[in-house]
Amino acid sequence: MRRSFIRFIHVRNTSQFVLPKSYKPNRSLLKELPWKTGLEIWWKSLSSNRLATLQKELVELMVSPELEENSGISTEHKKVPLDKDGNYINEVGFKVTNDPTKPTKHLVFIHGYGASLGCFARNFQIINKFKGDENYNYHVHFLDNITFGLSSNPKASNDTIKYWKIPPVAKIELIDNEPTDSKKLYRKYYKLIEGYRLDPENFEQYRSYFAPIMKDLEDFYCTAIDQWRESQGIDKIDWLIGHSYGGYWSSSYAVRHPDKLSSLILLSPVGVERNVHAVTNTNQVTDKIQKPSLDPTNYNFLSRLPILSKKQILYWYYRLPFLPRLLPYLGPWGAQLYFKMWMSKLYKINKLVTKHGGPENIFNNHNDLVYGSKKELRLIIEYLYNAITNGSNSDIYTRYVLTTATVSKWPIYDKYVKALKEKPDELDFDFHIMYGQFDFMNSEAGQKLVQLLQDNKKLATYYEISEGGHNLYIDNPFDTNQTIAEIVKGEN
């Protein structure tokens, strides 16, 4: 496989950009939202159009039309109709026309779970990287995936999905006689225990129940993406970019409709690895004790199961799916709780900039000046709070797609194995996968998927973004934006 690499901060100030004398970096992390501010955020969230208002404010803050560097960029907010049932996808689009006589290239961003298109706020300005191209115009689409944000929230066509009590995964007995030492875990999250045992009858019941649901959910999400494409009159998506849960469905879409995209870019996708609870498991399931594996392409891979507590498992099934809908009922305290969860994650960009020489060495334009500012942090968090408290059927669907160990019941790896076997010539899109340097997703699985594709003569590349975590595009938007731009321009 081509050598994977970490991109150190290389996006230096190469444009002779001079910091305005009025600029003051945000040096203080607000650890707790004042109750009065929490009350204001909560009270305003009760307005039916609050999320749309915040979306508009966020776009104008991140790519201000008043700045000279953003001249020539047209912005649009729209709801794209999907079907006769009135479903639609909410979109924010940025366009740059370099030459009206030239064709237009399309980049499509799809966010992960617990978010909406505004989580890509720090990536909006990527449109500026495509100015001056002599061969193409560019249209960057940021979508609220179906059921999220300002998109419609229909239900998947499967009557066996339960919305109030989520069925558990197949029963598994873990045989572990050694205390867990976090320093000895493989890649920080994985413990190799003595053995495990499944109940064959129970596993087949589990498989027969979840396999059809997984197929129907794939149809649900992928059909929405394709209906959006058709409604927009796009013959072929040039670069489909998905993060986490959005990466899972973007990857599924690529396998399902390989002729409808040219390149796939996955940002820390969830669900790549095989695992013991995969409904695609081809191993013979017996009641004998099995030896686990740390290989994420092996069905004996237990993922995080050996280190999960009973409390974490109960939290997964009985709290997380319903927490977004419960937050508004907590009033200002719910807003404070959500603020505390996100603030440190978003503030980290200030530490990154300071570590690498300060804004004068990193920032290249006026758009960069809002990164990590108090206004930006407050606006993104308030936007995301309003986005999730609307409630989404995907709060439930994620629990069907994923297990308590945050792996998929139908691994991406298996989707590609199947496609390479059944229709290898059709998978002719370029494949790119990125992880953060400190990502909690299984980047080894991503590397092995790249290896699988390369072994089958497909163009596939693996990247790591320096100092990024799972939300690498938020943690280090400088290198994330630059890497995507290089892929688009063919410079990577």
Tab-separated table of C-alpha atoms in Angstrom:
chain	number	residue	atom	x	y	z
A	1	MET	CA	0.000	0.000	0.000
A	2	ARG	CA	1.180	3.544	-0.571
A	3	ARG	CA	2.738	4.901	2.574
A	4	SER	CA	0.179	6.580	4.792
A	5	PHE	CA	1.279	9.861	6.239
A	6	ILE	CA	0.438	12.589	8.708
A	7	ARG	CA	0.114	16.042	7.262
A	8	PHE	CA	1.856	18.437	9.596
A	9	ILE	CA	0.606	22.010	9.572
A	10	HIS	CA	1.766	23.140	6.178
A	11	VAL	CA	-0.858	25.762	5.377
A	12	ARG	CA	1.287	28.718	6.286
A	13	ASN	CA	0.664	32.339	5.489
A	14	THR	CA	1.747	32.187	1.862
A	15	SER	CA	-0.412	35.049	0.623
A	16	GLN	CA	1.339	37.977	2.331
A	17	PHE	CA	-1.829	38.391	4.365
A	18	VAL	CA	-1.324	40.899	7.171
A	19	LEU	CA	-3.317	40.604	10.360
A	20	PRO	CA	-5.494	43.663	10.975
A	21	LYS	CA	-4.316	45.675	13.971
A	22	SER	CA	-7.800	45.312	15.422
A	23	TYR	CA	-7.575	41.495	15.513
A	24	LYS	CA	-7.384	39.959	18.968
A	25	PRO	CA	-7.152	36.169	19.360
A	26	ASN	CA	-9.527	34.439	21.747
A	27	ARG	CA	-7.322	33.469	24.688
A	28	SER	CA	-10.021	32.437	27.153
A	29	LEU	CA	-12.038	29.232	27.136
A	30	LEU	CA	-15.527	29.794	28.490
A	31	LYS	CA	-16.010	26.582	30.445
A	32	GLU	CA	-19.623	27.143	31.397
A	33	LEU	CA	-22.403	29.050	29.689
A	34	PRO	CA	-23.990	31.674	31.977
A	35	TRP	CA	-27.521	30.734	32.997
A	36	LYS	CA	-28.924	33.932	31.493
A	37	THR	CA	-27.316	33.142	28.119
A	38	GLY	CA	-28.613	29.578	28.335
A	39	LEU	CA	-32.079	30.966	28.946
A	40	GLU	CA	-31.780	33.206	25.882
A	41	ILE	CA	-30.614	30.336	23.646
A	42	TRP	CA	-33.337	28.013	24.904
A	43	TRP	CA	-36.103	30.621	24.624
A	44	LYS	CA	-35.169	31.584	21.070
A	45	SER	CA	-35.005	27.892	20.109
A	46	LEU	CA	-38.753	27.674	20.648
A	47	SER	CA	-39.247	29.755	17.492
A	48	SER	CA	-40.040	27.544	14.488
A	49	ASN	CA	-37.670	29.422	12.156
A	50	ARG	CA	-34.753	29.751	14.577
A	51	LEU	CA	-32.566	27.122	12.890
A	52	ALA	CA	-33.003	28.726	9.465
A	53	THR	CA	-32.046	32.102	10.937
A	54	LEU	CA	-28.923	30.665	12.568
A	55	GLN	CA	-27.937	28.885	9.352
A	56	LYS	CA	-28.046	32.169	7.465
A	57	GLU	CA	-26.073	33.971	10.185
A	58	LEU	CA	-23.453	31.213	10.189
A	59	VAL	CA	-22.963	31.379	6.425
A	60	GLU	CA	-22.628	35.168	6.504
A	61	LEU	CA	-20.105	34.989	9.352
A	62	MET	CA	-17.888	32.319	7.792
A	63	VAL	CA	-17.977	33.640	4.208
A	64	SER	CA	-18.895	37.276	4.638
A	65	PRO	CA	-20.204	38.912	1.453
A	66	GLU	CA	-18.652	42.165	2.681
A	67	LEU	CA	-15.102	40.856	2.291
A	68	GLU	CA	-13.268	41.478	-0.970
A	69	GLU	CA	-11.830	37.952	-0.966
A	70	ASN	CA	-15.366	36.548	-1.177
A	71	SER	CA	-16.304	38.595	-4.221
A	72	GLY	CA	-17.476	36.513	-7.133
A	73	ILE	CA	-19.007	33.885	-4.855
A	74	SER	CA	-22.746	33.363	-5.013
A	75	THR	CA	-24.509	31.745	-2.086
A	76	GLU	CA	-27.863	29.981	-2.045
A	77	HIS	CA	-30.131	28.524	0.625
A	78	LYS	CA	-32.764	26.177	-0.697
A	79	LYS	CA	-34.888	23.129	-0.084
A	80	VAL	CA	-34.499	20.670	-2.950
A	81	PRO	CA	-37.645	18.574	-3.612
A	82	LEU	CA	-37.135	14.800	-3.688
A	83	ASP	CA	-40.397	13.002	-4.332
A	84	LYS	CA	-44.171	13.200	-4.693
A	85	ASP	CA	-44.555	12.820	-0.927
A	86	GLY	CA	-43.156	16.283	-0.343
A	87	ASN	CA	-39.778	15.267	1.066
A	88	TYR	CA	-36.827	17.580	0.527
A	89	ILE	CA	-33.140	18.129	1.257
A	90	ASN	CA	-31.992	21.410	2.752
A	91	GLU	CA	-28.885	22.805	1.083
A	92	VAL	CA	-26.448	25.670	1.338
A	93	GLY	CA	-24.495	26.113	-1.869
A	94	PHE	CA	-21.492	28.215	-2.866
A	95	LYS	CA	-20.693	28.870	-6.523
A	96	VAL	CA	-17.771	30.458	-8.295
A	97	THR	CA	-17.929	31.115	-12.037
A	98	ASN	CA	-14.460	31.392	-13.541
A	99	ASP	CA	-15.621	31.237	-17.152
A	100	PRO	CA	-19.314	30.989	-18.142
A	101	THR	CA	-18.336	28.926	-21.177
A	102	LYS	CA	-16.678	26.209	-19.082
A	103	PRO	CA	-18.333	23.206	-17.364
A	104	THR	CA	-19.116	23.172	-13.634
A	105	LYS	CA	-17.664	20.700	-11.137
A	106	HIS	CA	-19.750	19.672	-8.109
A	107	LEU	CA	-18.536	18.923	-4.577
A	108	VAL	CA	-21.158	17.505	-2.199
A	109	PHE	CA	-20.640	17.425	1.588
A	110	ILE	CA	-22.746	15.145	3.830
A	111	HIS	CA	-22.389	15.467	7.605
A	112	GLY	CA	-22.438	12.865	10.345
A	113	TYR	CA	-24.825	11.999	13.164
A	114	GLY	CA	-25.733	14.580	15.811
A	115	ALA	CA	-25.075	17.391	13.373
A	116	SER	CA	-26.281	19.246	10.289
A	117	LEU	CA	-24.591	21.027	7.412
A	118	GLY	CA	-23.446	23.851	9.707
A	119	CYS	CA	-20.930	21.531	11.341
A	120	PHE	CA	-18.923	22.149	8.145
A	121	ALA	CA	-18.884	25.909	8.843
A	122	ARG	CA	-15.085	25.998	8.935
A	123	ASN	CA	-15.028	24.371	5.511
A	124	PHE	CA	-17.385	26.801	3.766
A	125	GLN	CA	-14.485	28.959	2.574
A	126	ILE	CA	-13.015	26.067	0.567
A	127	ILE	CA	-14.856	27.591	-2.405
A	128	ASN	CA	-12.179	30.306	-2.549
A	129	LYS	CA	-9.547	27.703	-3.395
A	130	PHE	CA	-11.217	27.127	-6.762
A	131	LYS	CA	-11.132	30.699	-7.993
A	132	GLY	CA	-9.110	31.345	-11.106
A	133	ASP	CA	-9.335	27.809	-12.482
A	134	GLU	CA	-9.044	28.134	-16.247
A	135	ASN	CA	-10.900	24.926	-17.013
A	136	TYR	CA	-13.870	24.737	-14.642
A	137	ASN	CA	-16.431	26.544	-12.570
A	138	TYR	CA	-17.250	25.095	-9.143
A	139	HIS	CA	-20.382	24.507	-7.094
A	140	VAL	CA	-19.930	23.296	-3.497
A	141	HIS	CA	-23.086	21.822	-1.946
A	142	PHE	CA	-23.465	21.360	1.821
A	143	LEU	CA	-26.490	19.171	2.575
A	144	ASP	CA	-28.611	18.389	5.589
A	145	ASN	CA	-28.886	14.636	5.167
A	146	ILE	CA	-32.446	13.307	5.054
A	147	THR	CA	-34.107	13.487	8.535
A	148	PHE	CA	-31.516	16.019	9.790
A	149	GLY	CA	-31.554	19.772	10.317
A	150	LEU	CA	-33.864	21.622	7.950
A	151	SER	CA	-34.430	18.620	5.672
A	152	SER	CA	-37.669	16.659	5.918
A	153	ASN	CA	-37.854	13.880	8.497
A	154	PRO	CA	-39.669	10.903	6.924
A	155	LYS	CA	-39.611	7.353	8.219
A	156	ALA	CA	-37.919	4.466	6.455
A	157	SER	CA	-40.213	1.917	4.821
A	158	ASN	CA	-39.905	-0.902	7.328
A	159	ASP	CA	-42.653	-1.677	9.809
A	160	THR	CA	-40.403	-3.833	11.991
A	161	ILE	CA	-38.338	-0.846	13.156
A	162	LYS	CA	-39.225	-0.048	16.747
A	163	TYR	CA	-38.996	3.600	17.716
A	164	TRP	CA	-39.270	3.296	21.489
A	165	LYS	CA	-37.416	0.112	22.357
A	166	ILE	CA	-34.396	-0.729	20.240
A	167	PRO	CA	-33.677	-4.480	20.008
A	168	PRO	CA	-30.239	-5.515	21.302
A	169	VAL	CA	-27.440	-7.131	19.342
A	170	ALA	CA	-26.909	-10.891	19.406
A	171	LYS	CA	-26.015	-12.322	22.797
A	172	ILE	CA	-22.321	-12.754	23.377
A	173	GLU	CA	-20.388	-14.175	26.305
A	174	LEU	CA	-16.990	-12.562	26.796
A	175	ILE	CA	-14.330	-14.634	28.541
A	176	ASP	CA	-11.921	-12.203	30.126
A	177	ASN	CA	-9.907	-13.093	33.210
A	178	GLU	CA	-7.494	-10.175	33.075
A	179	PRO	CA	-8.166	-6.694	34.502
A	180	THR	CA	-8.201	-3.975	31.870
A	181	ASP	CA	-5.036	-1.878	31.706
A	182	SER	CA	-5.603	1.100	29.424
A	183	LYS	CA	-1.861	1.289	28.728
A	184	LYS	CA	-1.892	-2.193	27.223
A	185	LEU	CA	-4.850	-1.712	24.882
A	186	TYR	CA	-4.172	-2.129	21.183
A	187	ARG	CA	-4.486	1.210	19.401
A	188	LYS	CA	-5.961	2.721	22.573
A	189	TYR	CA	-9.411	1.055	22.377
A	190	TYR	CA	-9.004	-2.674	21.740
A	191	LYS	CA	-8.387	-5.445	24.242
A	192	LEU	CA	-7.481	-8.972	23.183
A	193	ILE	CA	-9.323	-11.222	25.632
A	194	GLU	CA	-9.194	-14.973	26.146
A	195	GLY	CA	-12.283	-15.832	24.126
A	196	TYR	CA	-15.959	-15.313	23.385
A	197	ARG	CA	-19.008	-17.427	22.649
A	198	LEU	CA	-22.171	-16.806	20.617
A	199	ASP	CA	-25.523	-18.573	20.742
A	200	PRO	CA	-26.082	-19.879	17.158
A	201	GLU	CA	-29.876	-19.816	17.350
A	202	ASN	CA	-29.929	-16.351	18.880
A	203	PHE	CA	-27.450	-15.051	16.289
A	204	GLU	CA	-29.565	-16.299	13.389
A	205	GLN	CA	-32.639	-14.631	14.881
A	206	TYR	CA	-30.612	-11.436	15.232
A	207	ARG	CA	-29.358	-11.673	11.642
A	208	SER	CA	-32.793	-12.423	10.171
A	209	TYR	CA	-34.251	-9.392	11.952
A	210	PHE	CA	-31.541	-6.812	11.278
A	211	ALA	CA	-30.354	-7.752	7.756
A	212	PRO	CA	-33.591	-6.655	6.012
A	213	ILE	CA	-33.644	-3.457	8.068
A	214	MET	CA	-30.078	-2.653	7.052
A	215	LYS	CA	-31.042	-3.080	3.394
A	216	ASP	CA	-34.087	-0.850	3.811
A	217	LEU	CA	-32.081	1.847	5.601
A	218	GLU	CA	-29.504	1.780	2.819
A	219	ASP	CA	-32.315	2.256	0.338
A	220	PHE	CA	-33.738	5.083	2.477
A	221	TYR	CA	-30.568	7.169	2.734
A	222	CYS	CA	-29.058	6.389	-0.674
A	223	THR	CA	-32.308	7.030	-2.516
A	224	ALA	CA	-32.532	10.467	-0.900
A	225	ILE	CA	-29.015	11.336	-2.088
A	226	ASP	CA	-29.793	10.161	-5.604
A	227	GLN	CA	-33.135	11.968	-5.722
A	228	TRP	CA	-31.335	15.141	-4.675
A	229	ARG	CA	-28.785	14.618	-7.471
A	230	GLU	CA	-31.508	14.119	-10.062
A	231	SER	CA	-33.531	17.080	-8.817
A	232	GLN	CA	-30.439	19.273	-9.130
A	233	GLY	CA	-29.841	18.110	-12.687
A	234	ILE	CA	-26.395	16.741	-11.857
A	235	ASP	CA	-25.481	13.871	-14.157
A	236	LYS	CA	-22.503	12.836	-12.049
A	237	ILE	CA	-21.262	14.057	-8.659
A	238	ASP	CA	-17.606	14.932	-9.099
A	239	TRP	CA	-16.592	14.634	-5.433
A	240	LEU	CA	-18.896	13.125	-2.826
A	241	ILE	CA	-17.553	13.952	0.645
A	242	GLY	CA	-19.013	12.319	3.751
A	243	HIS	CA	-18.100	12.442	7.430
A	244	SER	CA	-18.786	9.670	9.986
A	245	TYR	CA	-22.433	8.549	9.597
A	246	GLY	CA	-22.594	10.626	6.415
A	247	GLY	CA	-19.424	8.865	5.299
A	248	TYR	CA	-21.081	5.498	5.824
A	249	TRP	CA	-23.978	6.420	3.543
A	250	SER	CA	-21.771	8.239	1.016
A	251	SER	CA	-19.678	5.086	0.757
A	252	SER	CA	-22.811	2.958	0.428
A	253	TYR	CA	-24.096	5.294	-2.287
A	254	ALA	CA	-20.830	4.947	-4.203
A	255	VAL	CA	-21.117	1.148	-4.232
A	256	ARG	CA	-24.802	1.303	-5.118
A	257	HIS	CA	-24.453	3.969	-7.843
A	258	PRO	CA	-20.799	3.850	-8.979
A	259	ASP	CA	-21.707	5.475	-12.277
A	260	LYS	CA	-23.115	8.555	-10.528
A	261	LEU	CA	-19.869	9.864	-9.031
A	262	SER	CA	-16.259	10.359	-10.057
A	263	SER	CA	-14.556	10.529	-6.657
A	264	LEU	CA	-15.403	9.568	-3.090
A	265	ILE	CA	-13.783	11.341	-0.130
A	266	LEU	CA	-14.487	9.848	3.301
A	267	LEU	CA	-13.715	11.800	6.461
A	268	SER	CA	-13.377	9.396	9.406
A	269	PRO	CA	-16.298	7.209	8.306
A	270	VAL	CA	-18.068	5.051	10.854
A	271	GLY	CA	-18.627	1.361	10.172
A	272	VAL	CA	-15.716	0.339	7.955
A	273	GLU	CA	-14.509	-2.630	10.017
A	274	ARG	CA	-15.843	-6.161	10.141
A	275	ASN	CA	-16.881	-7.351	13.580
A	276	VAL	CA	-18.473	-10.179	15.518
A	277	HIS	CA	-21.964	-8.655	15.164
A	278	ALA	CA	-21.851	-8.151	11.390
A	279	VAL	CA	-24.940	-9.665	9.765
A	280	THR	CA	-22.642	-10.400	6.813
A	281	ASN	CA	-20.562	-12.784	8.960
A	282	THR	CA	-19.610	-15.761	6.769
A	283	ASN	CA	-18.031	-17.753	9.600
A	284	GLN	CA	-19.916	-20.743	10.931
A	285	VAL	CA	-21.502	-19.615	14.188
A	286	THR	CA	-21.249	-22.293	16.875
A	287	ASP	CA	-21.593	-22.420	20.644
A	288	LYS	CA	-17.901	-23.196	21.013
A	289	ILE	CA	-15.487	-20.699	22.514
A	290	GLN	CA	-13.852	-18.655	19.759
A	291	LYS	CA	-10.512	-16.886	19.778
A	292	PRO	CA	-10.874	-13.127	19.170
A	293	SER	CA	-8.825	-11.183	16.642
A	294	LEU	CA	-7.528	-7.616	16.563
A	295	ASP	CA	-7.720	-7.592	12.763
A	296	PRO	CA	-10.584	-5.258	11.700
A	297	THR	CA	-11.158	-7.343	8.554
A	298	ASN	CA	-11.868	-10.454	10.654
A	299	TYR	CA	-15.357	-11.367	11.907
A	300	ASN	CA	-13.758	-12.406	15.209
A	301	PHE	CA	-12.922	-8.755	15.843
A	302	LEU	CA	-14.702	-7.662	19.042
A	303	SER	CA	-13.971	-3.960	18.619
A	304	ARG	CA	-14.606	-2.087	21.896
A	305	LEU	CA	-16.890	-4.715	23.442
A	306	PRO	CA	-14.333	-5.933	26.029
A	307	ILE	CA	-13.900	-2.440	27.501
A	308	LEU	CA	-17.556	-1.338	27.526
A	309	SER	CA	-19.252	-1.053	30.896
A	310	LYS	CA	-22.849	-2.037	31.545
A	311	LYS	CA	-23.593	1.634	32.144
A	312	GLN	CA	-22.277	2.566	28.685
A	313	ILE	CA	-24.404	-0.122	27.040
A	314	LEU	CA	-27.562	1.015	28.834
A	315	TYR	CA	-26.724	4.619	27.943
A	316	TRP	CA	-26.473	3.634	24.273
A	317	TYR	CA	-29.910	2.010	24.165
A	318	TYR	CA	-31.978	4.002	26.621
A	319	ARG	CA	-30.565	7.523	26.788
A	320	LEU	CA	-28.647	8.553	23.679
A	321	PRO	CA	-31.481	7.929	21.164
A	322	PHE	CA	-33.877	10.119	23.119
A	323	LEU	CA	-31.568	12.778	24.569
A	324	PRO	CA	-31.873	15.229	21.626
A	325	ARG	CA	-35.656	15.379	22.041
A	326	LEU	CA	-35.350	15.689	25.817
A	327	LEU	CA	-32.877	18.591	25.812
A	328	PRO	CA	-35.517	21.304	25.195
A	329	TYR	CA	-37.460	20.083	28.230
A	330	LEU	CA	-34.394	20.791	30.369
A	331	GLY	CA	-34.746	24.469	29.530
A	332	PRO	CA	-31.659	26.677	30.036
A	333	TRP	CA	-29.874	23.812	31.780
A	334	GLY	CA	-30.138	21.722	28.612
A	335	ALA	CA	-28.544	24.536	26.607
A	336	GLN	CA	-25.771	24.788	29.216
A	337	LEU	CA	-25.179	21.035	29.072
A	338	TYR	CA	-24.910	21.041	25.284
A	339	PHE	CA	-22.662	24.108	25.324
A	340	LYS	CA	-20.260	22.399	27.734
A	341	MET	CA	-20.091	19.329	25.498
A	342	TRP	CA	-19.054	21.310	22.412
A	343	MET	CA	-17.083	24.318	23.636
A	344	SER	CA	-13.745	22.632	24.329
A	345	LYS	CA	-13.922	20.753	21.008
A	346	LEU	CA	-14.420	23.926	19.005
A	347	TYR	CA	-12.004	26.025	21.057
A	348	LYS	CA	-9.095	23.663	20.313
A	349	ILE	CA	-8.397	25.480	17.061
A	350	ASN	CA	-7.019	28.411	19.077
A	351	LYS	CA	-4.493	26.112	20.739
A	352	LEU	CA	-3.502	24.659	17.370
A	353	VAL	CA	-2.917	28.119	15.885
A	354	THR	CA	-0.877	29.225	18.908
A	355	LYS	CA	1.192	26.029	18.855
A	356	HIS	CA	2.215	26.598	15.243
A	357	GLY	CA	3.344	30.189	15.467
A	358	GLY	CA	0.159	32.174	15.943
A	359	PRO	CA	-2.390	33.598	13.490
A	360	GLU	CA	0.208	35.689	11.688
A	361	ASN	CA	1.895	32.457	10.583
A	362	ILE	CA	-1.233	30.424	9.853
A	363	PHE	CA	-4.013	32.689	8.622
A	364	ASN	CA	-4.123	33.377	4.883
A	365	ASN	CA	-7.195	35.578	4.586
A	366	HIS	CA	-9.877	37.516	6.436
A	367	ASN	CA	-12.175	34.469	6.538
A	368	ASP	CA	-9.660	32.780	8.846
A	369	LEU	CA	-10.041	35.559	11.411
A	370	VAL	CA	-13.359	34.192	12.667
A	371	TYR	CA	-11.923	30.753	13.488
A	372	GLY	CA	-12.116	30.215	17.236
A	373	SER	CA	-13.578	33.644	17.955
A	374	LYS	CA	-16.158	33.977	20.709
A	375	LYS	CA	-18.801	34.854	18.140
A	376	GLU	CA	-18.008	31.822	15.987
A	377	LEU	CA	-18.000	29.400	18.925
A	378	ARG	CA	-21.307	30.689	20.282
A	379	LEU	CA	-22.983	30.674	16.862
A	380	ILE	CA	-21.885	27.158	15.868
A	381	ILE	CA	-22.955	25.703	19.212
A	382	GLU	CA	-26.312	27.464	19.185
A	383	TYR	CA	-26.851	26.305	15.601
A	384	LEU	CA	-26.059	22.671	16.466
A	385	TYR	CA	-28.244	22.815	19.585
A	386	ASN	CA	-31.195	23.937	17.480
A	387	ALA	CA	-30.383	21.361	14.800
A	388	ILE	CA	-30.483	18.331	17.095
A	389	THR	CA	-33.355	19.395	19.352
A	390	ASN	CA	-35.694	19.357	16.365
A	391	GLY	CA	-35.536	15.574	16.693
A	392	SER	CA	-34.632	13.169	13.902
A	393	ASN	CA	-35.714	9.643	13.040
A	394	SER	CA	-32.006	9.009	12.586
A	395	ASP	CA	-31.685	9.206	16.384
A	396	ILE	CA	-33.243	5.741	16.219
A	397	TYR	CA	-31.810	4.559	12.897
A	398	THR	CA	-28.218	5.021	14.081
A	399	ARG	CA	-28.891	2.455	16.826
A	400	TYR	CA	-30.086	0.000	14.183
A	401	VAL	CA	-27.117	0.582	11.887
A	402	LEU	CA	-24.468	0.572	14.624
A	403	THR	CA	-23.770	-1.615	17.638
A	404	THR	CA	-22.880	-0.525	21.156
A	405	ALA	CA	-19.221	-0.785	20.087
A	406	THR	CA	-19.820	1.869	17.382
A	407	VAL	CA	-19.302	-0.537	14.500
A	408	SER	CA	-21.788	-1.296	11.743
A	409	LYS	CA	-23.959	-4.371	11.509
A	410	TRP	CA	-23.253	-4.227	7.754
A	411	PRO	CA	-19.604	-3.152	7.395
A	412	ILE	CA	-18.445	-0.886	4.600
A	413	TYR	CA	-15.577	-3.319	4.058
A	414	ASP	CA	-18.056	-6.054	3.146
A	415	LYS	CA	-19.939	-3.791	0.757
A	416	TYR	CA	-16.724	-3.271	-1.183
A	417	VAL	CA	-15.714	-6.941	-1.066
A	418	LYS	CA	-19.102	-7.824	-2.552
A	419	ALA	CA	-18.956	-5.094	-5.205
A	420	LEU	CA	-15.409	-6.006	-6.242
A	421	LYS	CA	-16.529	-9.594	-6.681
A	422	GLU	CA	-19.809	-8.936	-8.509
A	423	LYS	CA	-19.143	-5.766	-10.535
A	424	PRO	CA	-15.417	-4.902	-10.406
A	425	ASP	CA	-15.409	-2.969	-13.663
A	426	GLU	CA	-18.152	-0.636	-12.449
A	427	LEU	CA	-16.175	0.602	-9.433
A	428	ASP	CA	-14.117	3.102	-11.387
A	429	PHE	CA	-14.405	6.105	-9.056
A	430	ASP	CA	-11.361	7.415	-7.166
A	431	PHE	CA	-11.356	6.565	-3.463
A	432	HIS	CA	-9.899	8.800	-0.741
A	433	ILE	CA	-10.166	8.223	3.009
A	434	MET	CA	-8.973	10.542	5.792
A	435	TYR	CA	-8.632	10.162	9.536
A	436	GLY	CA	-7.480	12.503	12.265
A	437	GLN	CA	-4.141	11.859	13.941
A	438	PHE	CA	-6.006	11.209	17.215
A	439	ASP	CA	-9.115	9.649	15.689
A	440	PHE	CA	-11.147	7.176	17.743
A	441	MET	CA	-12.457	5.516	14.595
A	442	ASN	CA	-10.548	2.443	13.435
A	443	SER	CA	-8.125	3.947	10.938
A	444	GLU	CA	-6.463	0.556	10.487
A	445	ALA	CA	-9.703	-0.646	8.897
A	446	GLY	CA	-9.530	2.332	6.541
A	447	GLN	CA	-5.968	1.442	5.602
A	448	LYS	CA	-6.966	-2.144	4.893
A	449	LEU	CA	-9.885	-1.015	2.752
A	450	VAL	CA	-7.464	1.098	0.724
A	451	GLN	CA	-5.210	-1.953	0.401
A	452	LEU	CA	-8.150	-4.061	-0.785
A	453	LEU	CA	-9.005	-1.524	-3.476
A	454	GLN	CA	-5.399	-1.119	-4.573
A	455	ASP	CA	-4.991	-4.892	-4.795
A	456	ASN	CA	-7.933	-4.813	-7.203
A	457	LYS	CA	-6.271	-2.127	-9.343
A	458	LYS	CA	-8.421	0.728	-8.048
A	459	LEU	CA	-7.155	4.217	-7.289
A	460	ALA	CA	-7.327	4.532	-3.503
A	461	THR	CA	-5.420	6.794	-1.121
A	462	TYR	CA	-5.188	7.056	2.662
A	463	TYR	CA	-4.497	10.312	4.544
A	464	GLU	CA	-4.093	11.425	8.134
A	465	ILE	CA	-4.755	14.989	9.223
A	466	SER	CA	-2.330	16.255	11.836
A	467	GLU	CA	-3.763	17.054	15.272
A	468	GLY	CA	-7.250	16.139	14.175
A	469	GLY	CA	-9.598	13.804	15.969
A	470	HIS	CA	-12.792	12.244	14.653
A	471	ASN	CA	-13.984	15.758	13.753
A	472	LEU	CA	-10.793	16.454	11.817
A	473	TYR	CA	-12.473	19.047	9.591
A	474	ILE	CA	-13.310	21.077	12.724
A	475	ASP	CA	-10.069	20.437	14.623
A	476	ASN	CA	-7.792	21.289	11.703
A	477	PRO	CA	-9.761	22.918	8.880
A	478	PHE	CA	-6.548	24.327	7.410
A	479	ASP	CA	-5.122	20.979	6.344
A	480	THR	CA	-8.513	19.371	5.749
A	481	ASN	CA	-9.544	22.102	3.314
A	482	GLN	CA	-6.135	22.112	1.650
A	483	THR	CA	-6.069	18.335	1.253
A	484	ILE	CA	-9.549	18.251	-0.278
A	485	ALA	CA	-8.622	21.128	-2.599
A	486	GLU	CA	-5.486	19.277	-3.713
A	487	ILE	CA	-7.548	16.172	-4.454
A	488	VAL	CA	-9.995	18.246	-6.478
A	489	LYS	CA	-7.207	19.946	-8.412
A	490	GLY	CA	-5.310	16.702	-8.875
A	491	GLU	CA	-2.325	17.936	-6.868
A	492	ASN	CA	-2.310	15.330	-4.074
